[in-house]
Amino acid sequence: MTLERTTSLRALVHEIVDDTPVFDIHTHLYDAAFGDLLLWGIDELLVYHYLIAEGFRWMDMPFADFWALPKARQAEAVWQALFLDHSPISEACRGVLTCLNEFGFDVKSRDLAKLRAEYAKWNTADFITRCCEVANVRKICMTNSPFDDLERPVWERGFARDERFVAGLRIDPLVLDWPNTAPKLRAWGYDVSADLNAKTFDGIRRFLADWTRRIDAQYCMVSLPPSFAFPDGGATSQIIEHAIMPHGREHGQAFAMMIGVNRGVNPALQLAADSVGATDVGAIERICAAFPDNKFLCTLLARENQHALCVAARKFRNLHIFGCWWFMNVPTLIEETTRMRLELIGTSCTPQHSDCRVLDQLVYKWRHSRTIIADVLADKYEDLAATGWQPTRAEIERDVHTLLGGAFEQFLQ
Ligand code: FIX
Ligand code: ZN
């Protein structure tokens, strides 16, 4: 292959990856109907928990003093520590600048007041559309918890859905903390007890069915610690086996497991307090083997688990792996992980989700990931071309659509 041809193939892949709308399958964004739960704007960008954790590497004020500040002052402290006193090199810092730049705001002035003034010209509805356009996102999956006291009443009241936002049913307290969750379900009218018996499993299934219908959930999901074991006879394992699995089969609903988070290792950091640990991928293989008629989505937080997870996906077609979650969402690891996935399971995966907490972040998370996905993909097509197999534009478009949400939709069908 000539250099010219190599260059044009690479350019074509980048063009197609940029032009293909993505289905962002896991975020913490909300339909505008949820009001203040949908975060956007420069101050929200600056107080993203990724940046707060990084800010505390430099800021010497006591944690409690920081948390006592109003949001605008917190944002200023982070701006000072991470953008003015040092160069904003980390992925999360760079992300803020990518957003500002793509919106056409003046990045180089380093003038927070000016940036705030730019944002003040926007309203929520128009800004949602702007972010979806700039990020080229066609659909956003929210994280919806019936256990969230701010969120639950909105669902109970009902609202006209924005079709760009679809729901994911989040059930961490149910899976991880049954003793404290049973009384809540009872208070909501479900006949459950602290005992994990047949009646309790029935009640949990009714709860899951009601919420699946109410929010039209794409899948139900939980985050799990590195110590997750299956089967182990504990409450988590029993609830999965006797309530979530039958529920999933009855409703054709996939179960998403996000594994590897050690919650609250430094509680003073609040939302930024969580850390990472490697898990036993054998537990994922056992659950996929035990429930061949259930579908599983999985993303793992530890780098050292990614290879075994790819191998698990080769063994179990009821397992769909997705995303470079949280601490994995840095260029070095996105590149490595995406390359490994393509080499082990081709395009039968979803290389990335954004995990955005702030609407604007759609722009940077997808800009950064798209560039890496396109580069890795271009390498792979060049390898094919070297054998004489010339990928066509239509084939590349098909593959990119598959990677940016198509495979996920097909898996859930
Ligand atoms: O559990 C999750 O869904 C995590 O993604 C979040 O809890 C975490 O705080 C986060 O924002 C990671 O990106
Ligand atoms: Zn998340």
Tab-separated table of C-alpha atoms and ligand atoms in Angstrom:
chain	number	residue	atom	x	y	z
A	1	MET	CA	0.000	0.000	0.000
A	2	THR	CA	1.316	3.432	-0.933
A	3	LEU	CA	1.768	6.119	1.685
A	4	GLU	CA	-0.875	8.213	-0.060
A	5	ARG	CA	-3.408	5.403	0.141
A	6	THR	CA	-2.579	4.748	3.805
A	7	THR	CA	-3.120	8.409	4.607
A	8	SER	CA	-6.445	8.566	2.822
A	9	LEU	CA	-7.751	5.414	4.483
A	10	ARG	CA	-6.871	6.882	7.877
A	11	ALA	CA	-8.538	10.186	6.974
A	12	LEU	CA	-11.643	8.341	5.799
A	13	VAL	CA	-11.894	6.367	9.036
A	14	HIS	CA	-11.587	9.554	11.092
A	15	GLU	CA	-14.217	11.246	8.949
A	16	ILE	CA	-16.640	8.338	9.381
A	17	VAL	CA	-16.045	8.026	13.119
A	18	ASP	CA	-16.650	11.765	13.530
A	19	ASP	CA	-19.778	11.708	11.375
A	20	THR	CA	-21.445	8.665	12.932
A	21	PRO	CA	-23.916	9.603	15.672
A	22	VAL	CA	-23.303	7.739	18.912
A	23	PHE	CA	-25.674	6.118	21.390
A	24	ASP	CA	-24.054	6.951	24.742
A	25	ILE	CA	-25.041	3.891	26.755
A	26	HIS	CA	-24.121	5.035	30.275
A	27	THR	CA	-24.203	8.577	31.622
A	28	HIS	CA	-25.341	10.424	34.723
A	29	LEU	CA	-27.181	13.022	32.653
A	30	TYR	CA	-30.904	13.694	32.923
A	31	ASP	CA	-33.781	14.629	30.703
A	32	ALA	CA	-34.479	18.364	31.216
A	33	ALA	CA	-37.727	17.363	32.947
A	34	PHE	CA	-35.568	16.540	35.995
A	35	GLY	CA	-34.741	20.233	36.410
A	36	ASP	CA	-31.659	20.896	38.510
A	37	LEU	CA	-30.551	17.266	38.347
A	38	LEU	CA	-29.291	17.993	34.837
A	39	LEU	CA	-25.952	19.742	35.377
A	40	TRP	CA	-24.289	22.004	32.823
A	41	GLY	CA	-22.051	25.059	32.589
A	42	ILE	CA	-18.540	26.118	33.495
A	43	ASP	CA	-18.920	25.885	37.282
A	44	GLU	CA	-20.347	22.376	37.061
A	45	LEU	CA	-17.488	21.412	34.748
A	46	LEU	CA	-14.956	22.687	37.271
A	47	VAL	CA	-16.484	20.940	40.277
A	48	TYR	CA	-16.684	17.568	38.475
A	49	HIS	CA	-15.511	15.075	41.063
A	50	TYR	CA	-12.599	13.983	38.849
A	51	LEU	CA	-11.269	17.566	39.086
A	52	ILE	CA	-11.960	17.947	42.781
A	53	ALA	CA	-9.829	14.875	43.496
A	54	GLU	CA	-7.041	16.372	41.383
A	55	GLY	CA	-7.484	19.835	42.913
A	56	PHE	CA	-6.920	18.470	46.400
A	57	ARG	CA	-3.461	17.335	45.298
A	58	TRP	CA	-2.533	21.043	45.367
A	59	MET	CA	-5.081	22.825	47.557
A	60	ASP	CA	-4.114	22.882	51.201
A	61	MET	CA	-7.414	24.005	52.692
A	62	PRO	CA	-9.110	21.473	54.948
A	63	PHE	CA	-11.574	19.230	53.094
A	64	ALA	CA	-14.484	20.496	55.210
A	65	ASP	CA	-13.688	24.137	54.357
A	66	PHE	CA	-13.792	23.343	50.668
A	67	TRP	CA	-17.144	21.571	50.944
A	68	ALA	CA	-18.564	24.489	52.943
A	69	LEU	CA	-17.894	26.902	50.046
A	70	PRO	CA	-20.658	27.809	47.605
A	71	LYS	CA	-20.294	26.063	44.249
A	72	ALA	CA	-18.929	29.168	42.491
A	73	ARG	CA	-16.127	29.527	45.072
A	74	GLN	CA	-15.320	25.792	44.800
A	75	ALA	CA	-15.095	26.192	41.023
A	76	GLU	CA	-12.744	29.168	41.445
A	77	ALA	CA	-10.506	27.199	43.810
A	78	VAL	CA	-10.255	24.344	41.309
A	79	TRP	CA	-9.650	26.785	38.427
A	80	GLN	CA	-6.840	28.422	40.395
A	81	ALA	CA	-5.181	25.167	41.458
A	82	LEU	CA	-5.515	23.156	38.250
A	83	PHE	CA	-5.648	25.715	35.438
A	84	LEU	CA	-3.763	28.809	36.613
A	85	ASP	CA	-1.157	27.561	39.092
A	86	HIS	CA	-0.278	24.517	36.962
A	87	SER	CA	-0.863	23.539	33.356
A	88	PRO	CA	-4.146	21.656	32.874
A	89	ILE	CA	-2.552	18.540	31.462
A	90	SER	CA	-4.608	15.771	33.065
A	91	GLU	CA	-7.340	14.206	30.963
A	92	ALA	CA	-10.124	15.737	33.055
A	93	CYS	CA	-8.564	19.219	32.877
A	94	ARG	CA	-7.911	18.960	29.163
A	95	GLY	CA	-11.547	17.907	28.834
A	96	VAL	CA	-12.790	21.240	30.153
A	97	LEU	CA	-10.674	23.056	27.578
A	98	THR	CA	-11.860	20.807	24.756
A	99	CYS	CA	-15.469	21.667	25.667
A	100	LEU	CA	-14.787	25.407	25.775
A	101	ASN	CA	-12.877	25.312	22.529
A	102	GLU	CA	-15.511	23.291	20.667
A	103	PHE	CA	-18.198	25.700	21.863
A	104	GLY	CA	-16.127	28.530	20.389
A	105	PHE	CA	-15.363	30.145	23.751
A	106	ASP	CA	-12.092	31.947	24.387
A	107	VAL	CA	-9.824	29.360	25.973
A	108	LYS	CA	-6.551	31.239	25.879
A	109	SER	CA	-7.754	34.261	27.895
A	110	ARG	CA	-7.801	32.129	31.070
A	111	ASP	CA	-10.635	34.434	32.140
A	112	LEU	CA	-13.244	32.605	34.200
A	113	ALA	CA	-15.562	35.629	34.409
A	114	LYS	CA	-15.614	35.871	30.623
A	115	LEU	CA	-16.365	32.171	30.303
A	116	ARG	CA	-19.233	32.496	32.771
A	117	ALA	CA	-20.589	35.367	30.696
A	118	GLU	CA	-20.515	33.186	27.556
A	119	TYR	CA	-22.468	30.473	29.323
A	120	ALA	CA	-25.014	32.969	30.624
A	121	LYS	CA	-26.245	33.416	27.042
A	122	TRP	CA	-27.582	29.845	26.946
A	123	ASN	CA	-30.746	28.206	28.227
A	124	THR	CA	-31.014	24.522	29.116
A	125	ALA	CA	-33.131	23.351	26.180
A	126	ASP	CA	-30.922	24.980	23.551
A	127	PHE	CA	-27.774	23.860	25.317
A	128	ILE	CA	-28.893	20.209	25.276
A	129	THR	CA	-29.379	20.440	21.530
A	130	ARG	CA	-26.049	22.234	21.099
A	131	CYS	CA	-24.149	19.578	23.085
A	132	CYS	CA	-25.812	16.707	21.220
A	133	GLU	CA	-24.953	18.368	17.912
A	134	VAL	CA	-21.351	19.209	18.751
A	135	ALA	CA	-20.725	15.781	20.320
A	136	ASN	CA	-22.792	14.056	17.586
A	137	VAL	CA	-24.749	12.037	20.138
A	138	ARG	CA	-28.058	10.555	19.000
A	139	LYS	CA	-29.225	8.992	22.253
A	140	ILE	CA	-28.212	9.266	25.903
A	141	CYS	CA	-28.836	6.596	28.502
A	142	MET	CA	-29.429	8.084	31.944
A	143	THR	CA	-28.745	6.373	35.279
A	144	ASN	CA	-32.110	6.261	37.046
A	145	SER	CA	-32.418	5.244	40.654
A	146	PRO	CA	-35.788	4.689	42.336
A	147	PHE	CA	-33.812	5.088	45.571
A	148	ASP	CA	-32.890	8.694	44.772
A	149	ASP	CA	-35.281	10.950	46.691
A	150	LEU	CA	-34.867	13.801	44.221
A	151	GLU	CA	-35.406	11.655	41.171
A	152	ARG	CA	-38.185	9.287	42.279
A	153	PRO	CA	-40.943	11.932	42.569
A	154	VAL	CA	-40.309	13.097	39.004
A	155	TRP	CA	-40.973	9.598	37.695
A	156	GLU	CA	-43.970	9.198	39.970
A	157	ARG	CA	-45.469	12.464	38.730
A	158	GLY	CA	-44.725	11.587	35.124
A	159	PHE	CA	-43.492	13.863	32.364
A	160	ALA	CA	-43.293	14.072	28.574
A	161	ARG	CA	-40.134	12.197	27.640
A	162	ASP	CA	-37.443	13.771	25.485
A	163	GLU	CA	-36.756	10.921	23.094
A	164	ARG	CA	-33.006	11.636	23.125
A	165	PHE	CA	-32.869	10.482	26.769
A	166	VAL	CA	-33.524	6.828	27.579
A	167	ALA	CA	-33.488	5.227	31.014
A	168	GLY	CA	-31.227	2.749	32.807
A	169	LEU	CA	-32.622	1.261	36.023
A	170	ARG	CA	-29.984	1.611	38.764
A	171	ILE	CA	-30.411	-0.720	41.721
A	172	ASP	CA	-27.231	-0.606	43.856
A	173	PRO	CA	-28.993	-0.418	47.246
A	174	LEU	CA	-31.162	-3.399	46.352
A	175	VAL	CA	-28.208	-5.571	45.380
A	176	LEU	CA	-25.665	-4.393	47.942
A	177	ASP	CA	-27.600	-3.370	51.039
A	178	TRP	CA	-30.697	-5.501	51.466
A	179	PRO	CA	-31.095	-4.925	55.254
A	180	ASN	CA	-31.547	-1.174	54.723
A	181	THR	CA	-33.439	-1.516	51.460
A	182	ALA	CA	-36.119	-3.984	52.577
A	183	PRO	CA	-37.910	-1.388	54.756
A	184	LYS	CA	-37.988	1.046	51.815
A	185	LEU	CA	-39.603	-1.471	49.514
A	186	ARG	CA	-42.075	-2.334	52.269
A	187	ALA	CA	-42.924	1.344	52.704
A	188	TRP	CA	-43.589	1.525	48.941
A	189	GLY	CA	-46.070	-1.348	49.217
A	190	TYR	CA	-43.984	-4.396	48.338
A	191	ASP	CA	-44.455	-7.440	50.524
A	192	VAL	CA	-40.815	-8.146	51.376
A	193	SER	CA	-38.967	-8.880	54.591
A	194	ALA	CA	-35.368	-8.900	55.769
A	195	ASP	CA	-35.452	-12.665	55.133
A	196	LEU	CA	-34.453	-13.623	51.640
A	197	ASN	CA	-37.292	-16.099	51.064
A	198	ALA	CA	-39.625	-16.833	48.135
A	199	LYS	CA	-42.089	-14.091	49.120
A	200	THR	CA	-39.316	-11.519	49.340
A	201	PHE	CA	-37.928	-12.495	45.922
A	202	ASP	CA	-41.450	-12.140	44.488
A	203	GLY	CA	-41.744	-8.677	46.010
A	204	ILE	CA	-38.365	-7.641	44.575
A	205	ARG	CA	-39.441	-8.901	41.162
A	206	ARG	CA	-42.637	-6.861	41.339
A	207	PHE	CA	-40.592	-3.780	42.289
A	208	LEU	CA	-38.224	-4.352	39.358
A	209	ALA	CA	-41.117	-4.952	36.968
A	210	ASP	CA	-42.941	-1.789	38.069
A	211	TRP	CA	-39.870	0.403	37.674
A	212	THR	CA	-38.856	-1.215	34.403
A	213	ARG	CA	-42.268	-0.326	33.001
A	214	ARG	CA	-42.451	3.108	34.624
A	215	ILE	CA	-39.152	4.340	33.232
A	216	ASP	CA	-39.008	2.066	30.152
A	217	ALA	CA	-35.566	0.859	31.246
A	218	GLN	CA	-33.078	-0.231	28.590
A	219	TYR	CA	-31.329	-2.439	31.130
A	220	CYS	CA	-30.939	-2.700	34.877
A	221	MET	CA	-27.574	-1.977	36.400
A	222	VAL	CA	-25.397	-2.141	39.464
A	223	SER	CA	-21.875	-1.154	40.414
A	224	LEU	CA	-20.020	-3.767	42.417
A	225	PRO	CA	-16.860	-3.878	44.535
A	226	PRO	CA	-13.730	-5.772	43.457
A	227	SER	CA	-14.677	-8.436	46.022
A	228	PHE	CA	-17.780	-9.380	44.023
A	229	ALA	CA	-18.120	-13.167	44.071
A	230	PHE	CA	-20.621	-15.409	42.352
A	231	PRO	CA	-22.149	-17.637	43.518
A	232	ASP	CA	-21.270	-17.260	47.167
A	233	GLY	CA	-24.537	-17.730	49.059
A	234	GLY	CA	-24.505	-14.116	50.290
A	235	ALA	CA	-27.391	-11.688	49.936
A	236	THR	CA	-26.043	-10.100	46.727
A	237	SER	CA	-25.613	-13.445	45.063
A	238	GLN	CA	-29.070	-14.667	46.138
A	239	ILE	CA	-30.841	-11.503	44.996
A	240	ILE	CA	-29.149	-11.750	41.616
A	241	GLU	CA	-30.041	-15.421	41.254
A	242	HIS	CA	-33.606	-15.410	42.553
A	243	ALA	CA	-34.888	-11.960	41.646
A	244	ILE	CA	-32.793	-10.177	39.002
A	245	MET	CA	-32.222	-13.194	36.761
A	246	PRO	CA	-35.893	-14.263	36.576
A	247	HIS	CA	-36.883	-10.613	36.149
A	248	GLY	CA	-34.379	-10.246	33.310
A	249	ARG	CA	-35.716	-13.338	31.529
A	250	GLU	CA	-39.336	-12.300	31.965
A	251	HIS	CA	-38.753	-8.795	30.641
A	252	GLY	CA	-35.986	-9.568	28.159
A	253	GLN	CA	-33.853	-7.128	30.117
A	254	ALA	CA	-30.053	-7.193	30.304
A	255	PHE	CA	-28.230	-6.888	33.625
A	256	ALA	CA	-25.304	-4.449	33.575
A	257	MET	CA	-22.472	-5.086	36.016
A	258	MET	CA	-19.899	-2.347	36.567
A	259	ILE	CA	-17.288	-3.996	38.740
A	260	GLY	CA	-14.157	-2.850	40.523
A	261	VAL	CA	-15.137	0.186	42.564
A	262	ASN	CA	-14.001	0.461	46.160
A	263	ARG	CA	-16.402	3.053	47.510
A	264	GLY	CA	-15.290	5.707	49.967
A	265	VAL	CA	-11.597	4.916	50.481
A	266	ASN	CA	-11.144	8.559	51.496
A	267	PRO	CA	-14.602	9.701	52.648
A	268	ALA	CA	-13.441	13.325	53.048
A	269	LEU	CA	-13.474	13.524	49.255
A	270	GLN	CA	-17.237	12.813	49.157
A	271	LEU	CA	-18.292	11.966	45.575
A	272	ALA	CA	-14.601	11.768	44.648
A	273	ALA	CA	-13.843	9.279	47.430
A	274	ASP	CA	-13.941	6.059	45.413
A	275	SER	CA	-11.022	3.937	44.275
A	276	VAL	CA	-10.288	0.896	42.146
A	277	GLY	CA	-9.466	-2.772	42.667
A	278	ALA	CA	-9.107	-5.783	40.400
A	279	THR	CA	-11.918	-8.317	40.506
A	280	ASP	CA	-12.306	-12.032	39.770
A	281	VAL	CA	-13.442	-12.295	36.137
A	282	GLY	CA	-14.256	-15.933	36.933
A	283	ALA	CA	-17.366	-14.644	38.750
A	284	ILE	CA	-18.554	-13.033	35.486
A	285	GLU	CA	-17.929	-16.242	33.558
A	286	ARG	CA	-19.820	-18.257	36.170
A	287	ILE	CA	-22.832	-15.973	36.089
A	288	CYS	CA	-22.903	-15.998	32.268
A	289	ALA	CA	-22.643	-19.793	32.294
A	290	ALA	CA	-25.281	-20.260	34.994
A	291	PHE	CA	-27.820	-18.052	33.189
A	292	PRO	CA	-27.428	-18.621	29.447
A	293	ASP	CA	-30.903	-17.147	28.830
A	294	ASN	CA	-29.983	-13.856	30.505
A	295	LYS	CA	-28.028	-11.059	28.880
A	296	PHE	CA	-25.154	-9.318	30.650
A	297	LEU	CA	-23.452	-6.013	30.033
A	298	CYS	CA	-20.130	-5.534	31.737
A	299	THR	CA	-17.437	-2.927	32.229
A	300	LEU	CA	-14.533	-3.274	34.648
A	301	LEU	CA	-12.650	-0.521	36.400
A	302	ALA	CA	-9.226	-2.119	36.753
A	303	ARG	CA	-6.804	-2.125	33.854
A	304	GLU	CA	-5.488	-5.528	34.875
A	305	ASN	CA	-8.954	-7.087	34.344
A	306	GLN	CA	-9.458	-5.971	30.743
A	307	HIS	CA	-7.744	-8.880	29.025
A	308	ALA	CA	-9.623	-11.541	30.976
A	309	LEU	CA	-12.887	-9.709	30.290
A	310	CYS	CA	-12.243	-9.855	26.532
A	311	VAL	CA	-11.573	-13.559	26.828
A	312	ALA	CA	-14.812	-14.015	28.813
A	313	ALA	CA	-16.670	-12.270	25.977
A	314	ARG	CA	-15.198	-14.796	23.526
A	315	LYS	CA	-16.680	-17.601	25.625
A	316	PHE	CA	-20.122	-16.148	26.339
A	317	ARG	CA	-22.268	-14.592	23.649
A	318	ASN	CA	-24.693	-13.455	26.357
A	319	LEU	CA	-21.963	-11.052	27.530
A	320	HIS	CA	-21.503	-7.632	25.940
A	321	ILE	CA	-18.545	-5.627	27.156
A	322	PHE	CA	-18.550	-1.858	27.089
A	323	GLY	CA	-16.776	1.353	27.933
A	324	CYS	CA	-13.547	2.540	29.464
A	325	TRP	CA	-14.998	3.388	32.804
A	326	TRP	CA	-13.822	6.295	34.982
A	327	PHE	CA	-10.113	5.713	35.785
A	328	MET	CA	-9.914	3.714	32.541
A	329	ASN	CA	-11.097	6.775	30.627
A	330	VAL	CA	-7.649	8.194	29.848
A	331	PRO	CA	-6.052	8.118	26.381
A	332	THR	CA	-3.372	5.543	27.242
A	333	LEU	CA	-5.890	3.018	28.528
A	334	ILE	CA	-8.628	3.733	25.979
A	335	GLU	CA	-6.129	3.045	23.233
A	336	GLU	CA	-4.773	-0.112	24.790
A	337	THR	CA	-8.211	-1.454	25.711
A	338	THR	CA	-9.871	-0.633	22.392
A	339	ARG	CA	-7.006	-2.226	20.463
A	340	MET	CA	-7.185	-5.351	22.615
A	341	ARG	CA	-10.950	-5.624	22.236
A	342	LEU	CA	-10.825	-5.256	18.455
A	343	GLU	CA	-8.074	-7.868	18.295
A	344	LEU	CA	-9.925	-10.365	20.491
A	345	ILE	CA	-13.609	-9.863	19.675
A	346	GLY	CA	-13.669	-7.606	16.606
A	347	THR	CA	-16.501	-5.106	16.559
A	348	SER	CA	-18.812	-7.110	18.857
A	349	CYS	CA	-18.420	-4.654	21.731
A	350	THR	CA	-19.129	-1.037	22.670
A	351	PRO	CA	-15.689	0.529	23.116
A	352	GLN	CA	-16.858	3.578	24.987
A	353	HIS	CA	-19.550	5.256	27.047
A	354	SER	CA	-19.110	8.767	28.415
A	355	ASP	CA	-20.183	8.506	32.074
A	356	CYS	CA	-20.845	12.268	31.825
A	357	ARG	CA	-22.176	13.985	34.920
A	358	VAL	CA	-22.222	17.393	33.244
A	359	LEU	CA	-23.937	17.819	29.887
A	360	ASP	CA	-21.038	19.762	28.333
A	361	GLN	CA	-18.746	16.788	28.958
A	362	LEU	CA	-20.411	14.919	26.077
A	363	VAL	CA	-18.298	17.133	23.865
A	364	TYR	CA	-14.914	16.266	25.314
A	365	LYS	CA	-15.518	12.659	26.203
A	366	TRP	CA	-16.633	11.875	22.661
A	367	ARG	CA	-14.083	14.135	20.939
A	368	HIS	CA	-11.219	12.462	22.800
A	369	SER	CA	-12.539	8.900	22.478
A	370	ARG	CA	-13.530	9.232	18.822
A	371	THR	CA	-9.992	10.264	17.889
A	372	ILE	CA	-8.515	7.222	19.608
A	373	ILE	CA	-11.128	4.768	18.315
A	374	ALA	CA	-10.579	6.063	14.765
A	375	ASP	CA	-6.809	5.717	15.028
A	376	VAL	CA	-6.977	2.173	16.340
A	377	LEU	CA	-9.554	1.230	13.731
A	378	ALA	CA	-7.456	2.767	10.961
A	379	ASP	CA	-4.490	0.632	12.064
A	380	LYS	CA	-6.689	-2.449	11.819
A	381	TYR	CA	-7.997	-1.572	8.335
A	382	GLU	CA	-4.432	-0.906	7.210
A	383	ASP	CA	-3.475	-4.361	8.414
A	384	LEU	CA	-6.370	-5.777	6.382
A	385	ALA	CA	-5.426	-3.726	3.339
A	386	ALA	CA	-1.914	-5.166	3.560
A	387	THR	CA	-3.426	-8.613	2.912
A	388	GLY	CA	-5.267	-7.352	-0.161
A	389	TRP	CA	-8.649	-6.981	1.658
A	390	GLN	CA	-9.630	-3.377	0.916
A	391	PRO	CA	-12.370	-2.201	3.274
A	392	THR	CA	-15.072	-0.213	1.460
A	393	ARG	CA	-16.601	3.007	2.755
A	394	ALA	CA	-19.913	1.194	3.339
A	395	GLU	CA	-18.150	-1.496	5.380
A	396	ILE	CA	-16.338	1.074	7.484
A	397	GLU	CA	-19.596	2.971	8.079
A	398	ARG	CA	-21.283	-0.260	9.123
A	399	ASP	CA	-18.472	-1.130	11.528
A	400	VAL	CA	-18.361	2.314	13.098
A	401	HIS	CA	-22.126	2.354	13.587
A	402	THR	CA	-21.744	-1.059	15.248
A	403	LEU	CA	-19.089	0.246	17.632
A	404	LEU	CA	-20.904	3.473	18.492
A	405	GLY	CA	-24.100	1.875	19.761
A	406	GLY	CA	-25.268	-0.459	17.000
A	407	ALA	CA	-23.821	-3.616	18.581
A	408	PHE	CA	-25.355	-2.626	21.901
A	409	GLU	CA	-28.812	-2.169	20.343
A	410	GLN	CA	-28.513	-5.467	18.512
A	411	PHE	CA	-27.432	-7.217	21.707
A	412	LEU	CA	-30.437	-5.898	23.608
A	413	GLN	CA	-32.943	-6.813	20.909
B	1	FIX	O1	-21.098	4.051	39.563
B	1	FIX	C1	-21.036	4.735	38.546
B	1	FIX	O2	-21.901	4.733	37.654
B	1	FIX	C2	-19.825	5.616	38.395
B	1	FIX	O3	-19.633	5.880	37.045
B	1	FIX	C3	-20.009	6.891	39.166
B	1	FIX	O4	-20.543	6.606	40.383
B	1	FIX	C4	-18.727	7.683	39.295
B	1	FIX	O5	-18.869	8.623	40.306
B	1	FIX	C5	-18.395	8.372	38.028
B	1	FIX	O6	-18.902	9.427	37.762
B	1	FIX	C6	-17.459	7.780	37.153
B	1	FIX	O7	-17.230	8.220	36.051
B	2	ZN	ZN	-21.389	5.896	35.994
